[in-house]
């Protein structure tokens, strides 16, 4: 039986720790340059070393993205960076450029090479060529169906690993290779700077009537003709495993630690349920419930069952967000949970604690104390320390959340 890894995103050291604690088998990260997410956090080499050490101590692998389209100047600097990154103990480089692949093979020959989804591997000939070039793994194009993945698996070497996305944002272009952001805003998606204009509301303007906007959607705000639904495969995770996928990838390196923890916990439960009983797999209800408690767009199965299911939400943009994080549990002792604030909440608000095991503890504390032990009615200050009662032990790294009032 195929036993795929669960691969989670980690945009910084905090998110890496949450991914590891919540059940990831591997995490993928980005450095301060050369990756497809140019957010200022990412990882310095020193942070990378700390993250790799933490992950390896917990039996988790770390992959580093080097999947932008590099300039000549960047390529000239890359050998030194590759050597530094390899010295941290990372397990693989994720690359999209043939020149970068050659650099990695030369300057970090003992580190695995994974070909990014940016390459657009869509058939077994391309996968086989990647293997001949030295790739240990290919990250398949998101546009493939289950049947197409199975054909690739049947026509490629067993040692070549296949990775596929199972959850997260979908792009309106082919495997993320988009020029729209660069054309409209000067920020290039292929260099990690996408402004996501595909999520904007659009109107039609006629050449001779530039002062008039013609709505082309279902609402007065305009049309979201490029707005792709989010991918969610938890209900049919067994079919992806049976197609021969070796790594189940959650999208979202730019998303919050809560998103990372929640999706990792949910897919850990779903994957474990499959591994326990592959023939009788039914996605646990708590998995599907958990995936509604993160900020998300409308869910779809993507391209896995064919193009007709990979639809756009033309009626509305934005996210569905019904829950918010209020704290992280730092410790629990003798019926008291010691926490760090991540959002204001008030005494009397019912809370849920999402634990690293994926289980949920529901309770309503009847007191809050600040760091000096004084009782308070709310937690208004960012990152303030406070304590609350909990008869049930709440593990470190648990996330406290509350339902947003409607």
mmCIF file of C-alpha atoms in Angstrom:
data_model
loop_
_atom_site.group_PDB
_atom_site.id
_atom_site.type_symbol
_atom_site.label_atom_id
_atom_site.label_comp_id
_atom_site.label_asym_id
_atom_site.label_seq_id
_atom_site.Cartn_x
_atom_site.Cartn_y
_atom_site.Cartn_z
ATOM 1 C CA UNK A 1 0.000 0.000 0.000
ATOM 2 C CA UNK A 2 1.226 3.462 -0.885
ATOM 3 C CA UNK A 3 1.930 5.521 2.261
ATOM 4 C CA UNK A 4 2.279 9.129 1.068
ATOM 5 C CA UNK A 5 3.735 11.900 3.162
ATOM 6 C CA UNK A 6 1.722 14.891 4.314
ATOM 7 C CA UNK A 7 3.513 18.050 3.143
ATOM 8 C CA UNK A 8 2.613 21.374 4.775
ATOM 9 C CA UNK A 9 3.569 24.996 4.038
ATOM 10 C CA UNK A 10 5.703 27.064 6.396
ATOM 11 C CA UNK A 11 6.164 30.757 5.702
ATOM 12 C CA UNK A 12 8.355 31.370 8.750
ATOM 13 C CA UNK A 13 9.800 29.608 11.782
ATOM 14 C CA UNK A 14 6.595 29.891 13.813
ATOM 15 C CA UNK A 15 4.508 28.308 11.072
ATOM 16 C CA UNK A 16 7.089 25.558 10.622
ATOM 17 C CA UNK A 17 6.791 24.646 14.279
ATOM 18 C CA UNK A 18 2.998 24.540 14.074
ATOM 19 C CA UNK A 19 3.105 22.380 10.937
ATOM 20 C CA UNK A 20 5.449 19.912 12.623
ATOM 21 C CA UNK A 21 3.465 19.844 15.878
ATOM 22 C CA UNK A 22 0.172 19.305 14.046
ATOM 23 C CA UNK A 23 1.318 16.250 12.116
ATOM 24 C CA UNK A 24 3.214 17.147 8.941
ATOM 25 C CA UNK A 25 5.652 14.562 7.620
ATOM 26 C CA UNK A 26 7.469 17.292 5.700
ATOM 27 C CA UNK A 27 7.335 21.063 5.298
ATOM 28 C CA UNK A 28 8.309 23.333 2.433
ATOM 29 C CA UNK A 29 9.817 26.733 3.111
ATOM 30 C CA UNK A 30 11.254 29.692 1.227
ATOM 31 C CA UNK A 31 14.358 31.788 1.760
ATOM 32 C CA UNK A 32 14.477 35.579 1.614
ATOM 33 C CA UNK A 33 15.044 35.279 -2.143
ATOM 34 C CA UNK A 34 14.702 32.828 -5.048
ATOM 35 C CA UNK A 35 11.268 31.527 -3.936
ATOM 36 C CA UNK A 36 7.740 32.007 -5.272
ATOM 37 C CA UNK A 37 6.542 33.905 -2.197
ATOM 38 C CA UNK A 38 8.351 37.215 -1.716
ATOM 39 C CA UNK A 39 6.777 38.131 1.643
ATOM 40 C CA UNK A 40 9.330 39.704 3.988
ATOM 41 C CA UNK A 41 9.216 36.911 6.569
ATOM 42 C CA UNK A 42 10.458 33.737 4.909
ATOM 43 C CA UNK A 43 13.707 32.241 6.261
ATOM 44 C CA UNK A 44 17.205 33.567 6.696
ATOM 45 C CA UNK A 45 19.948 30.942 6.574
ATOM 46 C CA UNK A 46 20.191 30.976 10.382
ATOM 47 C CA UNK A 47 16.424 30.562 10.728
ATOM 48 C CA UNK A 48 16.549 27.786 8.167
ATOM 49 C CA UNK A 49 19.136 25.988 10.291
ATOM 50 C CA UNK A 50 16.943 26.345 13.389
ATOM 51 C CA UNK A 51 13.888 25.152 11.494
ATOM 52 C CA UNK A 52 15.644 22.119 10.048
ATOM 53 C CA UNK A 53 16.955 21.180 13.487
ATOM 54 C CA UNK A 54 13.469 21.434 15.015
ATOM 55 C CA UNK A 55 11.868 19.476 12.173
ATOM 56 C CA UNK A 56 14.460 16.715 12.163
ATOM 57 C CA UNK A 57 14.176 16.324 15.930
ATOM 58 C CA UNK A 58 10.497 15.504 15.332
ATOM 59 C CA UNK A 59 11.070 13.213 12.341
ATOM 60 C CA UNK A 60 9.963 15.790 9.767
ATOM 61 C CA UNK A 61 11.708 16.647 6.490
ATOM 62 C CA UNK A 62 12.299 20.164 5.098
ATOM 63 C CA UNK A 63 12.232 21.243 1.434
ATOM 64 C CA UNK A 64 13.462 24.644 0.231
ATOM 65 C CA UNK A 65 11.824 26.396 -2.722
ATOM 66 C CA UNK A 66 14.142 27.864 -5.380
ATOM 67 C CA UNK A 67 11.428 28.071 -8.004
ATOM 68 C CA UNK A 68 11.410 31.620 -9.358
ATOM 69 C CA UNK A 69 12.620 32.526 -12.836
ATOM 70 C CA UNK A 70 16.094 33.890 -11.909
ATOM 71 C CA UNK A 71 17.936 36.720 -13.621
ATOM 72 C CA UNK A 72 21.581 36.500 -14.727
ATOM 73 C CA UNK A 73 22.634 38.431 -11.635
ATOM 74 C CA UNK A 74 20.692 36.054 -9.366
ATOM 75 C CA UNK A 75 22.126 32.973 -11.052
ATOM 76 C CA UNK A 76 25.624 34.326 -10.428
ATOM 77 C CA UNK A 77 24.858 34.567 -6.706
ATOM 78 C CA UNK A 78 23.106 31.247 -6.425
ATOM 79 C CA UNK A 79 26.055 28.834 -5.978
ATOM 80 C CA UNK A 80 27.039 30.458 -2.683
ATOM 81 C CA UNK A 81 23.458 30.455 -1.497
ATOM 82 C CA UNK A 82 22.944 26.807 -2.472
ATOM 83 C CA UNK A 83 26.039 25.812 -0.509
ATOM 84 C CA UNK A 84 24.842 27.752 2.545
ATOM 85 C CA UNK A 85 21.348 26.273 2.337
ATOM 86 C CA UNK A 86 22.686 22.748 1.939
ATOM 87 C CA UNK A 87 24.826 23.245 5.067
ATOM 88 C CA UNK A 88 21.640 23.718 7.134
ATOM 89 C CA UNK A 89 20.641 20.104 6.493
ATOM 90 C CA UNK A 90 17.621 20.666 4.260
ATOM 91 C CA UNK A 91 16.350 17.523 2.568
ATOM 92 C CA UNK A 92 15.489 18.851 -0.911
ATOM 93 C CA UNK A 93 15.522 21.843 -3.227
ATOM 94 C CA UNK A 94 12.335 22.578 -5.186
ATOM 95 C CA UNK A 95 13.417 24.056 -8.539
ATOM 96 C CA UNK A 96 11.758 25.210 -11.738
ATOM 97 C CA UNK A 97 14.677 26.420 -13.846
ATOM 98 C CA UNK A 98 17.169 24.169 -15.666
ATOM 99 C CA UNK A 99 20.054 26.448 -14.732
ATOM 100 C CA UNK A 100 19.132 26.257 -11.055
ATOM 101 C CA UNK A 101 18.862 22.477 -11.358
ATOM 102 C CA UNK A 102 22.400 22.356 -12.749
ATOM 103 C CA UNK A 103 23.681 24.581 -9.924
ATOM 104 C CA UNK A 104 22.078 22.393 -7.261
ATOM 105 C CA UNK A 105 23.513 19.220 -8.804
ATOM 106 C CA UNK A 106 26.982 20.780 -8.832
ATOM 107 C CA UNK A 107 27.087 22.560 -5.472
ATOM 108 C CA UNK A 108 24.767 20.357 -3.367
ATOM 109 C CA UNK A 109 25.021 16.903 -4.958
ATOM 110 C CA UNK A 110 23.765 15.094 -1.842
ATOM 111 C CA UNK A 111 20.497 17.066 -1.583
ATOM 112 C CA UNK A 112 17.379 15.806 -3.361
ATOM 113 C CA UNK A 113 15.941 17.764 -6.279
ATOM 114 C CA UNK A 114 12.184 18.196 -6.693
ATOM 115 C CA UNK A 115 10.823 19.828 -9.859
ATOM 116 C CA UNK A 116 8.271 22.500 -8.997
ATOM 117 C CA UNK A 117 4.698 22.662 -10.233
ATOM 118 C CA UNK A 118 5.890 25.771 -12.103
ATOM 119 C CA UNK A 119 7.523 23.381 -14.582
ATOM 120 C CA UNK A 120 4.072 22.110 -15.551
ATOM 121 C CA UNK A 121 4.709 18.340 -15.552
ATOM 122 C CA UNK A 122 1.588 17.042 -17.300
ATOM 123 C CA UNK A 123 2.657 13.765 -18.933
ATOM 124 C CA UNK A 124 4.892 10.787 -18.280
ATOM 125 C CA UNK A 125 7.471 11.738 -20.917
ATOM 126 C CA UNK A 126 8.134 15.023 -19.095
ATOM 127 C CA UNK A 127 8.263 13.173 -15.770
ATOM 128 C CA UNK A 128 10.735 10.636 -17.145
ATOM 129 C CA UNK A 129 12.948 13.394 -18.538
ATOM 130 C CA UNK A 130 12.918 15.066 -15.134
ATOM 131 C CA UNK A 131 14.084 11.787 -13.615
ATOM 132 C CA UNK A 132 16.891 11.484 -16.162
ATOM 133 C CA UNK A 133 18.004 15.027 -15.299
ATOM 134 C CA UNK A 134 18.353 14.036 -11.669
ATOM 135 C CA UNK A 135 14.971 14.835 -10.104
ATOM 136 C CA UNK A 136 13.957 12.633 -7.188
ATOM 137 C CA UNK A 137 10.400 14.003 -7.337
ATOM 138 C CA UNK A 138 8.101 15.962 -9.623
ATOM 139 C CA UNK A 139 5.353 18.246 -8.349
ATOM 140 C CA UNK A 140 2.587 17.573 -10.837
ATOM 141 C CA UNK A 141 0.617 20.257 -12.635
ATOM 142 C CA UNK A 142 -2.576 21.044 -10.758
ATOM 143 C CA UNK A 143 -4.603 20.642 -13.929
ATOM 144 C CA UNK A 144 -4.278 16.842 -14.028
ATOM 145 C CA UNK A 145 -7.132 14.435 -13.358
ATOM 146 C CA UNK A 146 -6.869 11.319 -11.208
ATOM 147 C CA UNK A 147 -6.789 9.189 -14.328
ATOM 148 C CA UNK A 148 -3.968 11.232 -15.862
ATOM 149 C CA UNK A 149 -1.941 10.938 -12.651
ATOM 150 C CA UNK A 150 -2.445 7.162 -12.633
ATOM 151 C CA UNK A 151 -1.163 6.952 -16.219
ATOM 152 C CA UNK A 152 1.946 8.955 -15.267
ATOM 153 C CA UNK A 153 2.526 6.612 -12.322
ATOM 154 C CA UNK A 154 2.219 3.542 -14.569
ATOM 155 C CA UNK A 155 4.773 4.898 -17.061
ATOM 156 C CA UNK A 156 7.478 6.263 -14.740
ATOM 157 C CA UNK A 157 10.192 4.631 -12.603
ATOM 158 C CA UNK A 158 9.092 3.521 -9.162
ATOM 159 C CA UNK A 159 11.906 5.581 -7.635
ATOM 160 C CA UNK A 160 10.505 8.806 -9.102
ATOM 161 C CA UNK A 161 8.170 10.318 -6.516
ATOM 162 C CA UNK A 162 4.958 12.126 -7.493
ATOM 163 C CA UNK A 163 3.669 15.073 -5.495
ATOM 164 C CA UNK A 164 0.223 16.638 -5.896
ATOM 165 C CA UNK A 165 -1.660 19.498 -4.287
ATOM 166 C CA UNK A 166 -4.583 18.428 -2.113
ATOM 167 C CA UNK A 167 -5.772 21.683 -0.550
ATOM 168 C CA UNK A 168 -5.653 25.447 -0.920
ATOM 169 C CA UNK A 169 -5.884 28.292 -3.385
ATOM 170 C CA UNK A 170 -6.071 27.552 -7.102
ATOM 171 C CA UNK A 171 -4.623 29.798 -9.802
ATOM 172 C CA UNK A 172 -6.516 30.922 -12.907
ATOM 173 C CA UNK A 173 -3.481 30.253 -15.124
ATOM 174 C CA UNK A 174 -1.718 27.015 -15.970
ATOM 175 C CA UNK A 175 0.223 25.782 -12.927
ATOM 176 C CA UNK A 176 0.706 29.308 -11.650
ATOM 177 C CA UNK A 177 2.571 30.589 -14.715
ATOM 178 C CA UNK A 178 0.716 33.886 -14.957
ATOM 179 C CA UNK A 179 1.545 37.293 -16.488
ATOM 180 C CA UNK A 180 -1.593 39.140 -15.374
ATOM 181 C CA UNK A 181 -0.158 40.637 -12.185
ATOM 182 C CA UNK A 182 3.006 41.830 -13.928
ATOM 183 C CA UNK A 183 1.012 43.376 -16.782
ATOM 184 C CA UNK A 184 -1.399 45.257 -14.523
ATOM 185 C CA UNK A 185 0.751 46.170 -11.522
ATOM 186 C CA UNK A 186 4.381 45.565 -12.461
ATOM 187 C CA UNK A 187 4.684 42.820 -9.857
ATOM 188 C CA UNK A 188 5.613 39.519 -11.470
ATOM 189 C CA UNK A 189 3.943 36.318 -10.263
ATOM 190 C CA UNK A 190 6.849 34.328 -11.660
ATOM 191 C CA UNK A 191 9.139 36.128 -9.234
ATOM 192 C CA UNK A 192 6.981 35.618 -6.161
ATOM 193 C CA UNK A 193 5.216 39.005 -6.238
ATOM 194 C CA UNK A 194 1.682 38.172 -7.420
ATOM 195 C CA UNK A 195 -0.954 40.768 -6.464
ATOM 196 C CA UNK A 196 -3.766 38.301 -7.323
ATOM 197 C CA UNK A 197 -5.726 40.434 -9.805
ATOM 198 C CA UNK A 198 -7.663 37.267 -10.645
ATOM 199 C CA UNK A 199 -9.492 37.855 -7.334
ATOM 200 C CA UNK A 200 -10.577 41.402 -8.233
ATOM 201 C CA UNK A 201 -14.064 42.449 -9.293
ATOM 202 C CA UNK A 202 -14.126 43.184 -13.028
ATOM 203 C CA UNK A 203 -16.307 45.253 -15.369
ATOM 204 C CA UNK A 204 -16.344 45.564 -19.163
ATOM 205 C CA UNK A 205 -15.381 48.874 -20.843
ATOM 206 C CA UNK A 206 -16.252 49.508 -24.501
ATOM 207 C CA UNK A 207 -13.653 51.307 -26.665
ATOM 208 C CA UNK A 208 -15.790 54.334 -27.545
ATOM 209 C CA UNK A 209 -17.441 54.648 -24.122
ATOM 210 C CA UNK A 210 -14.495 54.694 -21.665
ATOM 211 C CA UNK A 211 -16.577 56.509 -19.067
ATOM 212 C CA UNK A 212 -19.095 53.676 -18.846
ATOM 213 C CA UNK A 213 -18.570 50.388 -17.046
ATOM 214 C CA UNK A 214 -20.759 47.486 -18.125
ATOM 215 C CA UNK A 215 -21.253 44.814 -15.471
ATOM 216 C CA UNK A 216 -20.589 41.332 -16.795
ATOM 217 C CA UNK A 217 -21.373 39.365 -13.668
ATOM 218 C CA UNK A 218 -24.229 38.530 -11.358
ATOM 219 C CA UNK A 219 -23.889 41.406 -8.884
ATOM 220 C CA UNK A 220 -23.757 45.186 -8.898
ATOM 221 C CA UNK A 221 -20.120 45.037 -7.803
ATOM 222 C CA UNK A 222 -19.040 43.442 -11.082
ATOM 223 C CA UNK A 223 -17.801 40.046 -12.164
ATOM 224 C CA UNK A 224 -15.226 37.748 -10.640
ATOM 225 C CA UNK A 225 -14.663 35.936 -13.925
ATOM 226 C CA UNK A 226 -11.125 34.834 -12.995
ATOM 227 C CA UNK A 227 -11.812 33.917 -9.363
ATOM 228 C CA UNK A 228 -11.009 30.229 -8.864
ATOM 229 C CA UNK A 229 -12.521 28.205 -6.042
ATOM 230 C CA UNK A 230 -10.249 26.717 -3.385
ATOM 231 C CA UNK A 231 -9.212 23.093 -3.685
ATOM 232 C CA UNK A 232 -10.390 20.573 -1.068
ATOM 233 C CA UNK A 233 -9.720 16.866 -1.606
ATOM 234 C CA UNK A 234 -10.288 15.463 1.896
ATOM 235 C CA UNK A 235 -13.490 13.615 0.874
ATOM 236 C CA UNK A 236 -11.627 11.630 -1.816
ATOM 237 C CA UNK A 237 -8.104 11.536 -0.423
ATOM 238 C CA UNK A 238 -8.109 7.759 -0.890
ATOM 239 C CA UNK A 239 -8.449 8.130 -4.663
ATOM 240 C CA UNK A 240 -5.426 10.416 -4.823
ATOM 241 C CA UNK A 241 -3.372 7.923 -2.818
ATOM 242 C CA UNK A 242 -4.528 5.057 -5.031
ATOM 243 C CA UNK A 243 -3.548 6.991 -8.158
ATOM 244 C CA UNK A 244 0.046 6.650 -6.951
ATOM 245 C CA UNK A 245 0.788 10.020 -5.375
ATOM 246 C CA UNK A 246 3.695 9.927 -2.911
ATOM 247 C CA UNK A 247 3.292 13.360 -1.348
ATOM 248 C CA UNK A 248 0.083 15.235 -0.486
ATOM 249 C CA UNK A 249 0.780 18.965 -0.603
ATOM 250 C CA UNK A 250 -1.173 21.681 1.189
ATOM 251 C CA UNK A 251 -0.923 25.103 -0.473
ATOM 252 C CA UNK A 252 -0.457 28.218 1.642
ATOM 253 C CA UNK A 253 3.078 29.325 2.468
ATOM 254 C CA UNK A 254 1.829 32.922 2.747
ATOM 255 C CA UNK A 255 -1.052 32.012 5.071
ATOM 256 C CA UNK A 256 -1.302 32.177 8.860
ATOM 257 C CA UNK A 257 -0.005 29.764 11.483
ATOM 258 C CA UNK A 258 -3.655 28.939 12.244
ATOM 259 C CA UNK A 259 -4.332 27.932 8.632
ATOM 260 C CA UNK A 260 -1.203 25.766 8.660
ATOM 261 C CA UNK A 261 -2.152 24.078 11.938
ATOM 262 C CA UNK A 262 -5.809 23.547 11.050
ATOM 263 C CA UNK A 263 -5.296 22.139 7.562
ATOM 264 C CA UNK A 264 -2.390 19.968 8.677
ATOM 265 C CA UNK A 265 -4.416 18.535 11.559
ATOM 266 C CA UNK A 266 -7.398 17.884 9.290
ATOM 267 C CA UNK A 267 -5.450 16.131 6.550
ATOM 268 C CA UNK A 268 -3.408 14.193 9.133
ATOM 269 C CA UNK A 269 -6.673 12.727 10.437
ATOM 270 C CA UNK A 270 -7.940 12.018 6.936
ATOM 271 C CA UNK A 271 -4.695 10.367 5.829
ATOM 272 C CA UNK A 272 -4.446 8.286 8.998
ATOM 273 C CA UNK A 273 -8.028 7.122 8.471
ATOM 274 C CA UNK A 274 -7.079 6.001 4.966
ATOM 275 C CA UNK A 275 -3.921 4.228 6.120
ATOM 276 C CA UNK A 276 -5.861 2.354 8.817
ATOM 277 C CA UNK A 277 -8.475 1.053 6.403
ATOM 278 C CA UNK A 278 -7.817 1.877 2.730
ATOM 279 C CA UNK A 279 -10.721 -0.136 1.331
ATOM 280 C CA UNK A 280 -13.309 1.323 3.720
ATOM 281 C CA UNK A 281 -12.110 4.929 3.722
ATOM 282 C CA UNK A 282 -14.708 7.540 4.587
ATOM 283 C CA UNK A 283 -13.442 10.995 5.409
ATOM 284 C CA UNK A 284 -14.149 11.656 9.118
ATOM 285 C CA UNK A 285 -16.835 14.255 9.696
ATOM 286 C CA UNK A 286 -14.573 16.195 12.055
ATOM 287 C CA UNK A 287 -12.110 16.668 9.189
ATOM 288 C CA UNK A 288 -14.703 18.315 6.989
ATOM 289 C CA UNK A 289 -15.934 20.409 9.909
ATOM 290 C CA UNK A 290 -12.399 21.563 10.708
ATOM 291 C CA UNK A 291 -11.813 22.700 7.128
ATOM 292 C CA UNK A 292 -14.805 25.042 7.397
ATOM 293 C CA UNK A 293 -13.225 26.789 10.389
ATOM 294 C CA UNK A 294 -10.360 28.348 8.460
ATOM 295 C CA UNK A 295 -10.632 31.333 6.153
ATOM 296 C CA UNK A 296 -11.377 29.903 2.705
ATOM 297 C CA UNK A 297 -13.098 30.484 -0.591
ATOM 298 C CA UNK A 298 -15.824 28.155 -1.807
ATOM 299 C CA UNK A 299 -14.416 24.626 -2.064
ATOM 300 C CA UNK A 300 -14.214 22.458 -5.170
ATOM 301 C CA UNK A 301 -12.460 19.203 -6.184
ATOM 302 C CA UNK A 302 -10.289 21.093 -8.657
ATOM 303 C CA UNK A 303 -9.389 19.172 -11.813
ATOM 304 C CA UNK A 304 -9.254 15.724 -10.217
ATOM 305 C CA UNK A 305 -12.541 14.568 -11.765
ATOM 306 C CA UNK A 306 -12.196 16.574 -14.965
ATOM 307 C CA UNK A 307 -12.286 20.164 -16.098
ATOM 308 C CA UNK A 308 -16.008 20.573 -15.564
ATOM 309 C CA UNK A 309 -15.571 20.557 -11.763
ATOM 310 C CA UNK A 310 -12.766 23.155 -11.740
ATOM 311 C CA UNK A 311 -15.077 26.133 -11.738
ATOM 312 C CA UNK A 312 -14.842 29.855 -11.045
ATOM 313 C CA UNK A 313 -16.941 31.730 -8.508
ATOM 314 C CA UNK A 314 -18.217 34.580 -10.659
ATOM 315 C CA UNK A 315 -20.687 35.882 -8.078
ATOM 316 C CA UNK A 316 -18.435 36.975 -5.244
ATOM 317 C CA UNK A 317 -14.839 37.441 -4.177
ATOM 318 C CA UNK A 318 -13.330 37.320 -0.729
ATOM 319 C CA UNK A 319 -13.297 34.615 1.880
ATOM 320 C CA UNK A 320 -15.674 32.682 4.112
ATOM 321 C CA UNK A 321 -14.473 33.379 7.646
ATOM 322 C CA UNK A 322 -16.615 32.301 10.588
ATOM 323 C CA UNK A 323 -13.954 31.706 13.260
ATOM 324 C CA UNK A 324 -11.079 33.750 14.638
ATOM 325 C CA UNK A 325 -8.021 32.927 16.726
ATOM 326 C CA UNK A 326 -7.817 34.485 20.195
ATOM 327 C CA UNK A 327 -4.768 32.820 21.761
ATOM 328 C CA UNK A 328 -2.102 30.117 21.730
ATOM 329 C CA UNK A 329 -1.618 27.886 24.767
ATOM 330 C CA UNK A 330 1.942 28.053 26.127
ATOM 331 C CA UNK A 331 1.431 25.690 29.069
ATOM 332 C CA UNK A 332 -1.176 23.934 31.204
ATOM 333 C CA UNK A 333 -0.749 23.131 34.882
ATOM 334 C CA UNK A 334 -3.133 22.105 37.665
ATOM 335 C CA UNK A 335 -6.289 23.096 35.810
ATOM 336 C CA UNK A 336 -4.969 26.384 34.432
ATOM 337 C CA UNK A 337 -4.005 27.164 30.843
ATOM 338 C CA UNK A 338 -1.346 29.841 30.327
ATOM 339 C CA UNK A 339 -1.779 31.638 27.018
ATOM 340 C CA UNK A 340 -0.507 34.336 24.687
ATOM 341 C CA UNK A 341 -3.135 36.576 23.116
ATOM 342 C CA UNK A 342 -3.612 36.546 19.329
ATOM 343 C CA UNK A 343 -6.957 38.363 19.234
ATOM 344 C CA UNK A 344 -9.302 40.080 21.659
ATOM 345 C CA UNK A 345 -12.039 38.092 23.349
ATOM 346 C CA UNK A 346 -14.332 38.734 26.302
ATOM 347 C CA UNK A 347 -15.182 36.810 29.425
ATOM 348 C CA UNK A 348 -18.263 34.716 28.666
ATOM 349 C CA UNK A 349 -17.290 33.947 25.052
ATOM 350 C CA UNK A 350 -17.432 30.201 24.365
ATOM 351 C CA UNK A 351 -14.048 28.934 23.145
ATOM 352 C CA UNK A 352 -12.647 25.975 21.264
ATOM 353 C CA UNK A 353 -9.109 24.669 21.672
ATOM 354 C CA UNK A 354 -7.717 23.003 18.545
ATOM 355 C CA UNK A 355 -5.023 20.650 19.847
ATOM 356 C CA UNK A 356 -2.006 19.294 17.928
ATOM 357 C CA UNK A 357 -3.693 15.881 17.775
ATOM 358 C CA UNK A 358 -6.504 17.484 15.784
ATOM 359 C CA UNK A 359 -8.996 17.002 18.608
ATOM 360 C CA UNK A 360 -11.138 19.919 19.756
ATOM 361 C CA UNK A 361 -11.856 20.894 23.368
ATOM 362 C CA UNK A 362 -14.897 23.124 23.922
ATOM 363 C CA UNK A 363 -15.267 25.199 27.073
ATOM 364 C CA UNK A 364 -16.289 28.617 28.415
ATOM 365 C CA UNK A 365 -13.846 29.986 31.000
ATOM 366 C CA UNK A 366 -15.423 31.646 34.026
ATOM 367 C CA UNK A 367 -12.423 33.863 34.726
ATOM 368 C CA UNK A 368 -9.408 35.478 33.018
ATOM 369 C CA UNK A 369 -6.279 36.629 34.852
ATOM 370 C CA UNK A 370 -3.552 38.844 33.464
ATOM 371 C CA UNK A 371 0.154 38.119 33.922
ATOM 372 C CA UNK A 372 0.125 39.680 37.395
ATOM 373 C CA UNK A 373 -2.734 37.435 38.485
ATOM 374 C CA UNK A 374 -5.396 40.166 38.426
ATOM 375 C CA UNK A 375 -8.823 39.206 37.119
ATOM 376 C CA UNK A 376 -9.811 40.955 33.869
ATOM 377 C CA UNK A 377 -12.871 40.962 31.625
ATOM 378 C CA UNK A 378 -11.160 40.759 28.223
ATOM 379 C CA UNK A 379 -7.802 40.432 26.450
ATOM 380 C CA UNK A 380 -7.447 43.724 24.535
ATOM 381 C CA UNK A 381 -3.656 43.927 24.171
ATOM 382 C CA UNK A 382 -1.723 42.246 21.368
ATOM 383 C CA UNK A 383 0.432 39.308 22.534
ATOM 384 C CA UNK A 384 -0.514 39.852 26.195
ATOM 385 C CA UNK A 385 -0.061 36.904 28.542
ATOM 386 C CA UNK A 386 -3.070 35.632 30.462
ATOM 387 C CA UNK A 387 -4.408 32.517 32.166
ATOM 388 C CA UNK A 388 -7.796 30.788 32.164
ATOM 389 C CA UNK A 389 -9.248 27.728 33.913
ATOM 390 C CA UNK A 390 -9.595 24.416 32.085
ATOM 391 C CA UNK A 391 -10.409 21.162 33.837
ATOM 392 C CA UNK A 392 -9.259 19.301 30.719
ATOM 393 C CA UNK A 393 -5.545 19.369 30.033
ATOM 394 C CA UNK A 394 -4.830 21.528 26.953
ATOM 395 C CA UNK A 395 -1.462 20.766 25.327
ATOM 396 C CA UNK A 396 1.169 23.326 24.416
ATOM 397 C CA UNK A 397 0.709 24.711 20.870
ATOM 398 C CA UNK A 398 -3.089 24.368 21.135
ATOM 399 C CA UNK A 399 -4.942 27.216 19.437
ATOM 400 C CA UNK A 400 -7.884 28.933 21.116
ATOM 401 C CA UNK A 401 -10.580 30.259 18.793
ATOM 402 C CA UNK A 402 -14.084 31.648 18.960
ATOM 403 C CA UNK A 403 -16.958 31.798 16.519
ATOM 404 C CA UNK A 404 -17.449 35.229 15.013
ATOM 405 C CA UNK A 405 -20.800 36.724 15.924
ATOM 406 C CA UNK A 406 -23.083 37.197 12.919
#
